[in-house]
Amino acid sequence: MLRVNDEVCQQFYQYFSDGMSPIEAIRFHENKFLLEENFMGLANASINPTHNQIYYLHKCWRDANLGSSINPFDKLKEKVLFYESIGTTVKVHEDHLWAVLLVTPLMKRNHHLFSSKEIIFIDSTSSCESSSSTITILLSATKVGALPLAVMIHASQSIQNYINAFQLLKMNFPQCFGGQDYPEVFMSDDSSAEKGALAAVWPEAKQLLCHFHVAQAEWRWLFRTRCWCKRKNLR
């Protein structure tokens, strides 16, 4: 297998810095050869690396810029001063149930909105990135749409891990809900761990289930094989 040209390595590092994933970088780079009808170059692994080579380059770029997926905190700590210089707050809870709080200047402005006192939507996405971490976001419902209050990245979806993440927000921005200690309502899905952590950290706030998730759960129940409803009655 041919060694990847140094200039091509730098091109791929720039692709990754621009936000491309490995597969996006592969397609973008190959399309450049196709547009030029350079089929010889397309078959040359030194200037058009194989998928394995590109994923290796992405790992090298990731370790250098984002830190190891096993221990990303050293690299994160290096960047905290830079984030603070642009007005972004980054706080970390370090243990096996780690959590990271991220609050940008825009999010800080949203803390003072009247709507942030009312209903706060909370949603989590699991199995993110190679670390399989969870991203949780808090949103305020406004006339212009949903505006973010904070983003939390944490190791798992256990109740204690949610508590660790929520405590970071509560300790660093105690009145982020329109100047109040808690909102009137948290709107979430039916995650028992998430709801239990909300009750532990902000017990005064009411909790409601999101209509979308209620309808989704009902639809899934109706189509379960053990459901007594006959399929012809679902139409």
PDB file of C-alpha atoms in Angstrom:
ATOM      1  CA  MET A   1       0.000   0.000   0.000  1.00  0.00           C
ATOM      2  CA  LEU A   2       1.402   3.403  -0.981  1.00  0.00           C
ATOM      3  CA  ARG A   3       2.206   5.932   1.728  1.00  0.00           C
ATOM      4  CA  VAL A   4      -0.119   8.930   1.763  1.00  0.00           C
ATOM      5  CA  ASN A   5       1.452  12.093   0.395  1.00  0.00           C
ATOM      6  CA  ASP A   6       2.201  14.673   3.138  1.00  0.00           C
ATOM      7  CA  GLU A   7       0.300  17.382   1.265  1.00  0.00           C
ATOM      8  CA  VAL A   8      -2.727  15.083   0.972  1.00  0.00           C
ATOM      9  CA  CYS A   9      -2.543  14.386   4.719  1.00  0.00           C
ATOM     10  CA  GLN A  10      -2.784  18.120   5.369  1.00  0.00           C
ATOM     11  CA  GLN A  11      -5.738  18.351   2.979  1.00  0.00           C
ATOM     12  CA  PHE A  12      -7.610  15.704   4.961  1.00  0.00           C
ATOM     13  CA  TYR A  13      -6.736  17.355   8.273  1.00  0.00           C
ATOM     14  CA  GLN A  14      -8.289  20.532   6.885  1.00  0.00           C
ATOM     15  CA  TYR A  15     -11.392  18.611   5.783  1.00  0.00           C
ATOM     16  CA  PHE A  16     -11.820  17.332   9.340  1.00  0.00           C
ATOM     17  CA  SER A  17     -11.219  20.817  10.786  1.00  0.00           C
ATOM     18  CA  ASP A  18     -13.957  22.115   8.478  1.00  0.00           C
ATOM     19  CA  GLY A  19     -16.372  19.688  10.102  1.00  0.00           C
ATOM     20  CA  MET A  20     -16.359  16.801   7.657  1.00  0.00           C
ATOM     21  CA  SER A  21     -16.678  13.238   8.880  1.00  0.00           C
ATOM     22  CA  PRO A  22     -14.343  10.606   7.379  1.00  0.00           C
ATOM     23  CA  ILE A  23     -16.972   9.430   4.885  1.00  0.00           C
ATOM     24  CA  GLU A  24     -17.793  13.030   3.865  1.00  0.00           C
ATOM     25  CA  ALA A  25     -14.095  13.714   3.357  1.00  0.00           C
ATOM     26  CA  ILE A  26     -13.762  10.559   1.228  1.00  0.00           C
ATOM     27  CA  ARG A  27     -16.629  11.586  -1.060  1.00  0.00           C
ATOM     28  CA  PHE A  28     -15.468  15.191  -1.330  1.00  0.00           C
ATOM     29  CA  HIS A  29     -11.893  14.188  -2.186  1.00  0.00           C
ATOM     30  CA  GLU A  30     -12.949  11.569  -4.744  1.00  0.00           C
ATOM     31  CA  ASN A  31     -15.341  14.024  -6.416  1.00  0.00           C
ATOM     32  CA  LYS A  32     -12.424  16.378  -7.074  1.00  0.00           C
ATOM     33  CA  PHE A  33     -10.762  13.671  -9.190  1.00  0.00           C
ATOM     34  CA  LEU A  34     -14.026  12.835 -10.947  1.00  0.00           C
ATOM     35  CA  LEU A  35     -14.660  16.466 -11.875  1.00  0.00           C
ATOM     36  CA  GLU A  36     -11.193  16.628 -13.416  1.00  0.00           C
ATOM     37  CA  GLU A  37     -11.670  13.189 -15.012  1.00  0.00           C
ATOM     38  CA  ASN A  38      -8.387  12.198 -13.367  1.00  0.00           C
ATOM     39  CA  PHE A  39      -9.014   8.461 -13.183  1.00  0.00           C
ATOM     40  CA  MET A  40      -5.330   7.631 -12.771  1.00  0.00           C
ATOM     41  CA  GLY A  41      -5.199   9.831  -9.686  1.00  0.00           C
ATOM     42  CA  LEU A  42      -8.375   8.197  -8.383  1.00  0.00           C
ATOM     43  CA  ALA A  43      -6.570   4.845  -8.412  1.00  0.00           C
ATOM     44  CA  ASN A  44      -3.411   6.214  -6.760  1.00  0.00           C
ATOM     45  CA  ALA A  45      -3.517   5.591  -2.986  1.00  0.00           C
ATOM     46  CA  SER A  46      -0.764   8.145  -2.313  1.00  0.00           C
ATOM     47  CA  ILE A  47      -3.017  11.013  -3.425  1.00  0.00           C
ATOM     48  CA  ASN A  48      -6.414   9.300  -3.008  1.00  0.00           C
ATOM     49  CA  PRO A  49      -6.019   7.276   0.204  1.00  0.00           C
ATOM     50  CA  THR A  50      -7.942   4.116   0.970  1.00  0.00           C
ATOM     51  CA  HIS A  51     -10.773   4.139   3.504  1.00  0.00           C
ATOM     52  CA  ASN A  52      -8.559   2.546   6.166  1.00  0.00           C
ATOM     53  CA  GLN A  53      -5.884   5.204   5.644  1.00  0.00           C
ATOM     54  CA  ILE A  54      -8.436   8.004   5.908  1.00  0.00           C
ATOM     55  CA  TYR A  55      -9.946   6.623   9.108  1.00  0.00           C
ATOM     56  CA  TYR A  56      -6.408   6.419  10.520  1.00  0.00           C
ATOM     57  CA  LEU A  57      -5.792  10.051   9.525  1.00  0.00           C
ATOM     58  CA  HIS A  58      -9.042  11.012  11.241  1.00  0.00           C
ATOM     59  CA  LYS A  59      -7.925   9.245  14.428  1.00  0.00           C
ATOM     60  CA  CYS A  60      -4.602  11.125  14.337  1.00  0.00           C
ATOM     61  CA  TRP A  61      -6.416  14.434  13.781  1.00  0.00           C
ATOM     62  CA  ARG A  62      -8.911  13.682  16.534  1.00  0.00           C
ATOM     63  CA  ASP A  63      -6.232  12.760  19.084  1.00  0.00           C
ATOM     64  CA  ALA A  64      -4.289  15.924  18.266  1.00  0.00           C
ATOM     65  CA  ASN A  65      -7.254  18.328  18.311  1.00  0.00           C
ATOM     66  CA  LEU A  66      -9.905  16.753  20.539  1.00  0.00           C
ATOM     67  CA  GLY A  67      -7.908  14.387  22.707  1.00  0.00           C
ATOM     68  CA  SER A  68      -8.165  10.652  23.129  1.00  0.00           C
ATOM     69  CA  SER A  69     -11.649   9.139  23.305  1.00  0.00           C
ATOM     70  CA  ILE A  70     -10.436   7.304  26.430  1.00  0.00           C
ATOM     71  CA  ASN A  71      -9.325  10.487  28.234  1.00  0.00           C
ATOM     72  CA  PRO A  72     -10.462  13.667  26.442  1.00  0.00           C
ATOM     73  CA  PHE A  73     -10.192  15.908  29.508  1.00  0.00           C
ATOM     74  CA  ASP A  74      -6.506  16.784  29.139  1.00  0.00           C
ATOM     75  CA  LYS A  75      -7.132  18.325  25.717  1.00  0.00           C
ATOM     76  CA  LEU A  76     -10.345  19.959  26.931  1.00  0.00           C
ATOM     77  CA  LYS A  77      -8.511  21.612  29.840  1.00  0.00           C
ATOM     78  CA  GLU A  78      -5.977  23.014  27.385  1.00  0.00           C
ATOM     79  CA  LYS A  79      -8.806  24.727  25.505  1.00  0.00           C
ATOM     80  CA  VAL A  80     -10.764  26.097  28.477  1.00  0.00           C
ATOM     81  CA  LEU A  81      -8.894  29.425  28.447  1.00  0.00           C
ATOM     82  CA  PHE A  82      -9.620  29.844  24.739  1.00  0.00           C
ATOM     83  CA  TYR A  83     -13.318  29.102  25.278  1.00  0.00           C
ATOM     84  CA  GLU A  84     -13.436  31.600  28.141  1.00  0.00           C
ATOM     85  CA  SER A  85     -11.818  34.250  25.924  1.00  0.00           C
ATOM     86  CA  ILE A  86     -14.791  34.024  23.523  1.00  0.00           C
ATOM     87  CA  GLY A  87     -17.338  34.035  26.353  1.00  0.00           C
ATOM     88  CA  THR A  88     -18.098  30.310  26.424  1.00  0.00           C
ATOM     89  CA  THR A  89     -18.265  28.520  29.773  1.00  0.00           C
ATOM     90  CA  VAL A  90     -17.038  24.923  29.973  1.00  0.00           C
ATOM     91  CA  LYS A  91     -17.273  23.009  33.258  1.00  0.00           C
ATOM     92  CA  VAL A  92     -16.285  19.406  33.886  1.00  0.00           C
ATOM     93  CA  HIS A  93     -17.298  16.752  36.412  1.00  0.00           C
ATOM     94  CA  GLU A  94     -14.554  14.119  36.418  1.00  0.00           C
ATOM     95  CA  ASP A  95     -15.091  10.527  37.493  1.00  0.00           C
ATOM     96  CA  HIS A  96     -16.290   7.359  35.766  1.00  0.00           C
ATOM     97  CA  LEU A  97     -19.690   9.062  35.353  1.00  0.00           C
ATOM     98  CA  TRP A  98     -18.144  12.168  33.817  1.00  0.00           C
ATOM     99  CA  ALA A  99     -20.098  15.152  32.534  1.00  0.00           C
ATOM    100  CA  VAL A 100     -19.269  18.334  30.620  1.00  0.00           C
ATOM    101  CA  LEU A 101     -21.357  21.518  30.633  1.00  0.00           C
ATOM    102  CA  LEU A 102     -21.167  23.882  27.647  1.00  0.00           C
ATOM    103  CA  VAL A 103     -22.824  27.319  27.707  1.00  0.00           C
ATOM    104  CA  THR A 104     -22.140  29.736  24.842  1.00  0.00           C
ATOM    105  CA  PRO A 105     -22.730  33.533  24.894  1.00  0.00           C
ATOM    106  CA  LEU A 106     -26.001  33.047  22.983  1.00  0.00           C
ATOM    107  CA  MET A 107     -27.182  30.521  25.570  1.00  0.00           C
ATOM    108  CA  LYS A 108     -26.318  32.956  28.379  1.00  0.00           C
ATOM    109  CA  ARG A 109     -28.503  35.624  26.734  1.00  0.00           C
ATOM    110  CA  ASN A 110     -31.355  33.125  26.582  1.00  0.00           C
ATOM    111  CA  HIS A 111     -31.136  32.595  30.353  1.00  0.00           C
ATOM    112  CA  HIS A 112     -32.727  36.035  30.838  1.00  0.00           C
ATOM    113  CA  LEU A 113     -35.723  35.478  28.558  1.00  0.00           C
ATOM    114  CA  PHE A 114     -39.162  35.477  30.153  1.00  0.00           C
ATOM    115  CA  SER A 115     -39.953  32.257  28.286  1.00  0.00           C
ATOM    116  CA  SER A 116     -37.098  30.535  30.136  1.00  0.00           C
ATOM    117  CA  LYS A 117     -39.214  30.757  33.300  1.00  0.00           C
ATOM    118  CA  GLU A 118     -42.002  28.736  31.766  1.00  0.00           C
ATOM    119  CA  ILE A 119     -41.576  25.483  29.820  1.00  0.00           C
ATOM    120  CA  ILE A 120     -38.113  23.998  29.301  1.00  0.00           C
ATOM    121  CA  PHE A 121     -37.801  21.180  26.798  1.00  0.00           C
ATOM    122  CA  ILE A 122     -35.112  18.632  27.490  1.00  0.00           C
ATOM    123  CA  ASP A 123     -33.904  15.972  25.073  1.00  0.00           C
ATOM    124  CA  SER A 124     -31.038  13.479  25.001  1.00  0.00           C
ATOM    125  CA  THR A 125     -29.278  11.722  22.149  1.00  0.00           C
ATOM    126  CA  SER A 126     -27.267   8.638  23.053  1.00  0.00           C
ATOM    127  CA  SER A 127     -24.391   6.719  21.421  1.00  0.00           C
ATOM    128  CA  CYS A 128     -22.737   9.845  20.050  1.00  0.00           C
ATOM    129  CA  GLU A 129     -19.226   9.795  18.593  1.00  0.00           C
ATOM    130  CA  SER A 130     -16.772   6.963  19.130  1.00  0.00           C
ATOM    131  CA  SER A 131     -17.055   7.358  22.930  1.00  0.00           C
ATOM    132  CA  SER A 132     -20.799   6.457  22.783  1.00  0.00           C
ATOM    133  CA  SER A 133     -21.518   9.408  25.054  1.00  0.00           C
ATOM    134  CA  THR A 134     -24.878  11.130  25.538  1.00  0.00           C
ATOM    135  CA  ILE A 135     -25.698  14.724  24.574  1.00  0.00           C
ATOM    136  CA  THR A 136     -28.472  16.465  26.494  1.00  0.00           C
ATOM    137  CA  ILE A 137     -29.819  19.874  25.538  1.00  0.00           C
ATOM    138  CA  LEU A 138     -32.170  22.252  27.374  1.00  0.00           C
ATOM    139  CA  LEU A 139     -34.370  24.464  25.193  1.00  0.00           C
ATOM    140  CA  SER A 140     -36.666  27.393  25.886  1.00  0.00           C
ATOM    141  CA  ALA A 141     -39.813  27.695  23.748  1.00  0.00           C
ATOM    142  CA  THR A 142     -40.082  31.200  22.239  1.00  0.00           C
ATOM    143  CA  LYS A 143     -42.053  32.911  19.479  1.00  0.00           C
ATOM    144  CA  VAL A 144     -39.106  32.454  17.118  1.00  0.00           C
ATOM    145  CA  GLY A 145     -38.686  28.772  17.967  1.00  0.00           C
ATOM    146  CA  ALA A 146     -36.661  26.771  20.462  1.00  0.00           C
ATOM    147  CA  LEU A 147     -33.571  28.515  21.872  1.00  0.00           C
ATOM    148  CA  PRO A 148     -30.839  26.597  23.755  1.00  0.00           C
ATOM    149  CA  LEU A 149     -29.982  27.257  27.391  1.00  0.00           C
ATOM    150  CA  ALA A 150     -27.222  24.682  27.828  1.00  0.00           C
ATOM    151  CA  VAL A 151     -25.661  21.571  26.343  1.00  0.00           C
ATOM    152  CA  MET A 152     -24.369  18.725  28.484  1.00  0.00           C
ATOM    153  CA  ILE A 153     -22.245  15.819  27.339  1.00  0.00           C
ATOM    154  CA  HIS A 154     -22.069  12.851  29.695  1.00  0.00           C
ATOM    155  CA  ALA A 155     -20.874   9.263  29.835  1.00  0.00           C
ATOM    156  CA  SER A 156     -24.187   7.404  30.087  1.00  0.00           C
ATOM    157  CA  GLN A 157     -27.930   7.692  30.641  1.00  0.00           C
ATOM    158  CA  SER A 158     -27.919   6.541  34.261  1.00  0.00           C
ATOM    159  CA  ILE A 159     -29.770   8.638  36.834  1.00  0.00           C
ATOM    160  CA  GLN A 160     -26.538   9.532  38.664  1.00  0.00           C
ATOM    161  CA  ASN A 161     -24.873  10.644  35.442  1.00  0.00           C
ATOM    162  CA  TYR A 162     -27.833  12.898  34.647  1.00  0.00           C
ATOM    163  CA  ILE A 163     -27.613  14.311  38.172  1.00  0.00           C
ATOM    164  CA  ASN A 164     -23.914  15.046  37.707  1.00  0.00           C
ATOM    165  CA  ALA A 165     -24.667  16.909  34.472  1.00  0.00           C
ATOM    166  CA  PHE A 166     -27.632  18.872  35.868  1.00  0.00           C
ATOM    167  CA  GLN A 167     -25.693  19.799  39.000  1.00  0.00           C
ATOM    168  CA  LEU A 168     -23.030  21.442  36.831  1.00  0.00           C
ATOM    169  CA  LEU A 169     -25.703  23.706  35.372  1.00  0.00           C
ATOM    170  CA  LYS A 170     -27.324  24.408  38.732  1.00  0.00           C
ATOM    171  CA  MET A 171     -24.025  25.250  40.456  1.00  0.00           C
ATOM    172  CA  ASN A 172     -22.643  27.478  37.695  1.00  0.00           C
ATOM    173  CA  PHE A 173     -25.888  29.096  36.498  1.00  0.00           C
ATOM    174  CA  PRO A 174     -28.278  28.859  39.466  1.00  0.00           C
ATOM    175  CA  GLN A 175     -30.806  31.321  37.987  1.00  0.00           C
ATOM    176  CA  CYS A 176     -30.625  30.403  34.331  1.00  0.00           C
ATOM    177  CA  PHE A 177     -34.401  30.009  34.090  1.00  0.00           C
ATOM    178  CA  GLY A 178     -35.352  33.628  33.478  1.00  0.00           C
ATOM    179  CA  GLY A 179     -33.801  34.720  36.761  1.00  0.00           C
ATOM    180  CA  GLN A 180     -35.448  31.892  38.718  1.00  0.00           C
ATOM    181  CA  ASP A 181     -33.954  28.828  40.391  1.00  0.00           C
ATOM    182  CA  TYR A 182     -36.180  26.501  38.368  1.00  0.00           C
ATOM    183  CA  PRO A 183     -38.754  26.713  35.546  1.00  0.00           C
ATOM    184  CA  GLU A 184     -42.467  26.088  35.916  1.00  0.00           C
ATOM    185  CA  VAL A 185     -42.335  22.937  33.767  1.00  0.00           C
ATOM    186  CA  PHE A 186     -39.812  20.497  32.328  1.00  0.00           C
ATOM    187  CA  MET A 187     -41.063  18.768  29.179  1.00  0.00           C
ATOM    188  CA  SER A 188     -39.259  15.490  28.458  1.00  0.00           C
ATOM    189  CA  ASP A 189     -39.684  11.988  27.130  1.00  0.00           C
ATOM    190  CA  ASP A 190     -40.459   9.002  29.369  1.00  0.00           C
ATOM    191  CA  SER A 191     -36.876   8.321  30.474  1.00  0.00           C
ATOM    192  CA  SER A 192     -37.072   7.274  34.111  1.00  0.00           C
ATOM    193  CA  ALA A 193     -33.393   8.173  34.693  1.00  0.00           C
ATOM    194  CA  GLU A 194     -33.803  11.635  33.187  1.00  0.00           C
ATOM    195  CA  LYS A 195     -37.036  12.341  35.051  1.00  0.00           C
ATOM    196  CA  GLY A 196     -35.579  11.040  38.319  1.00  0.00           C
ATOM    197  CA  ALA A 197     -32.540  13.308  37.972  1.00  0.00           C
ATOM    198  CA  LEU A 198     -34.718  16.351  37.210  1.00  0.00           C
ATOM    199  CA  ALA A 199     -36.750  15.626  40.351  1.00  0.00           C
ATOM    200  CA  ALA A 200     -33.573  15.306  42.405  1.00  0.00           C
ATOM    201  CA  VAL A 201     -31.948  18.534  41.177  1.00  0.00           C
ATOM    202  CA  TRP A 202     -35.014  20.763  40.636  1.00  0.00           C
ATOM    203  CA  PRO A 203     -37.769  19.146  42.756  1.00  0.00           C
ATOM    204  CA  GLU A 204     -39.993  22.249  42.665  1.00  0.00           C
ATOM    205  CA  ALA A 205     -40.515  22.113  38.883  1.00  0.00           C
ATOM    206  CA  LYS A 206     -43.422  20.183  37.389  1.00  0.00           C
ATOM    207  CA  GLN A 207     -42.722  17.483  34.835  1.00  0.00           C
ATOM    208  CA  LEU A 208     -44.784  16.757  31.746  1.00  0.00           C
ATOM    209  CA  LEU A 209     -44.377  14.251  28.955  1.00  0.00           C
ATOM    210  CA  CYS A 210     -43.741  15.542  25.448  1.00  0.00           C
ATOM    211  CA  HIS A 211     -46.806  14.964  23.212  1.00  0.00           C
ATOM    212  CA  PHE A 212     -44.630  13.639  20.412  1.00  0.00           C
ATOM    213  CA  HIS A 213     -43.095  10.956  22.619  1.00  0.00           C
ATOM    214  CA  VAL A 214     -46.483  10.017  24.070  1.00  0.00           C
ATOM    215  CA  ALA A 215     -47.896   9.535  20.549  1.00  0.00           C
ATOM    216  CA  GLN A 216     -44.778   7.664  19.467  1.00  0.00           C
ATOM    217  CA  ALA A 217     -44.987   5.280  22.437  1.00  0.00           C
ATOM    218  CA  GLU A 218     -48.708   4.704  21.814  1.00  0.00           C
ATOM    219  CA  TRP A 219     -48.102   3.959  18.128  1.00  0.00           C
ATOM    220  CA  ARG A 220     -45.342   1.511  18.959  1.00  0.00           C
ATOM    221  CA  TRP A 221     -47.599  -0.224  21.496  1.00  0.00           C
ATOM    222  CA  LEU A 222     -50.381  -0.548  18.941  1.00  0.00           C
ATOM    223  CA  PHE A 223     -48.060  -2.279  16.494  1.00  0.00           C
ATOM    224  CA  ARG A 224     -46.510  -4.671  18.971  1.00  0.00           C
ATOM    225  CA  THR A 225     -47.204  -8.305  18.086  1.00  0.00           C
ATOM    226  CA  ARG A 226     -48.623  -8.906  21.561  1.00  0.00           C
ATOM    227  CA  CYS A 227     -51.074  -6.033  21.247  1.00  0.00           C
ATOM    228  CA  TRP A 228     -54.710  -7.252  21.218  1.00  0.00           C
ATOM    229  CA  CYS A 229     -55.696  -4.716  18.570  1.00  0.00           C
ATOM    230  CA  LYS A 230     -56.161  -6.243  15.146  1.00  0.00           C
ATOM    231  CA  ARG A 231     -54.162  -4.541  12.435  1.00  0.00           C
ATOM    232  CA  LYS A 232     -57.241  -3.970  10.264  1.00  0.00           C
ATOM    233  CA  ASN A 233     -58.731  -1.879  13.111  1.00  0.00           C
ATOM    234  CA  LEU A 234     -55.694   0.437  13.111  1.00  0.00           C
ATOM    235  CA  ARG A 235     -56.480   1.882   9.699  1.00  0.00           C
TER     236      ARG A 235
END
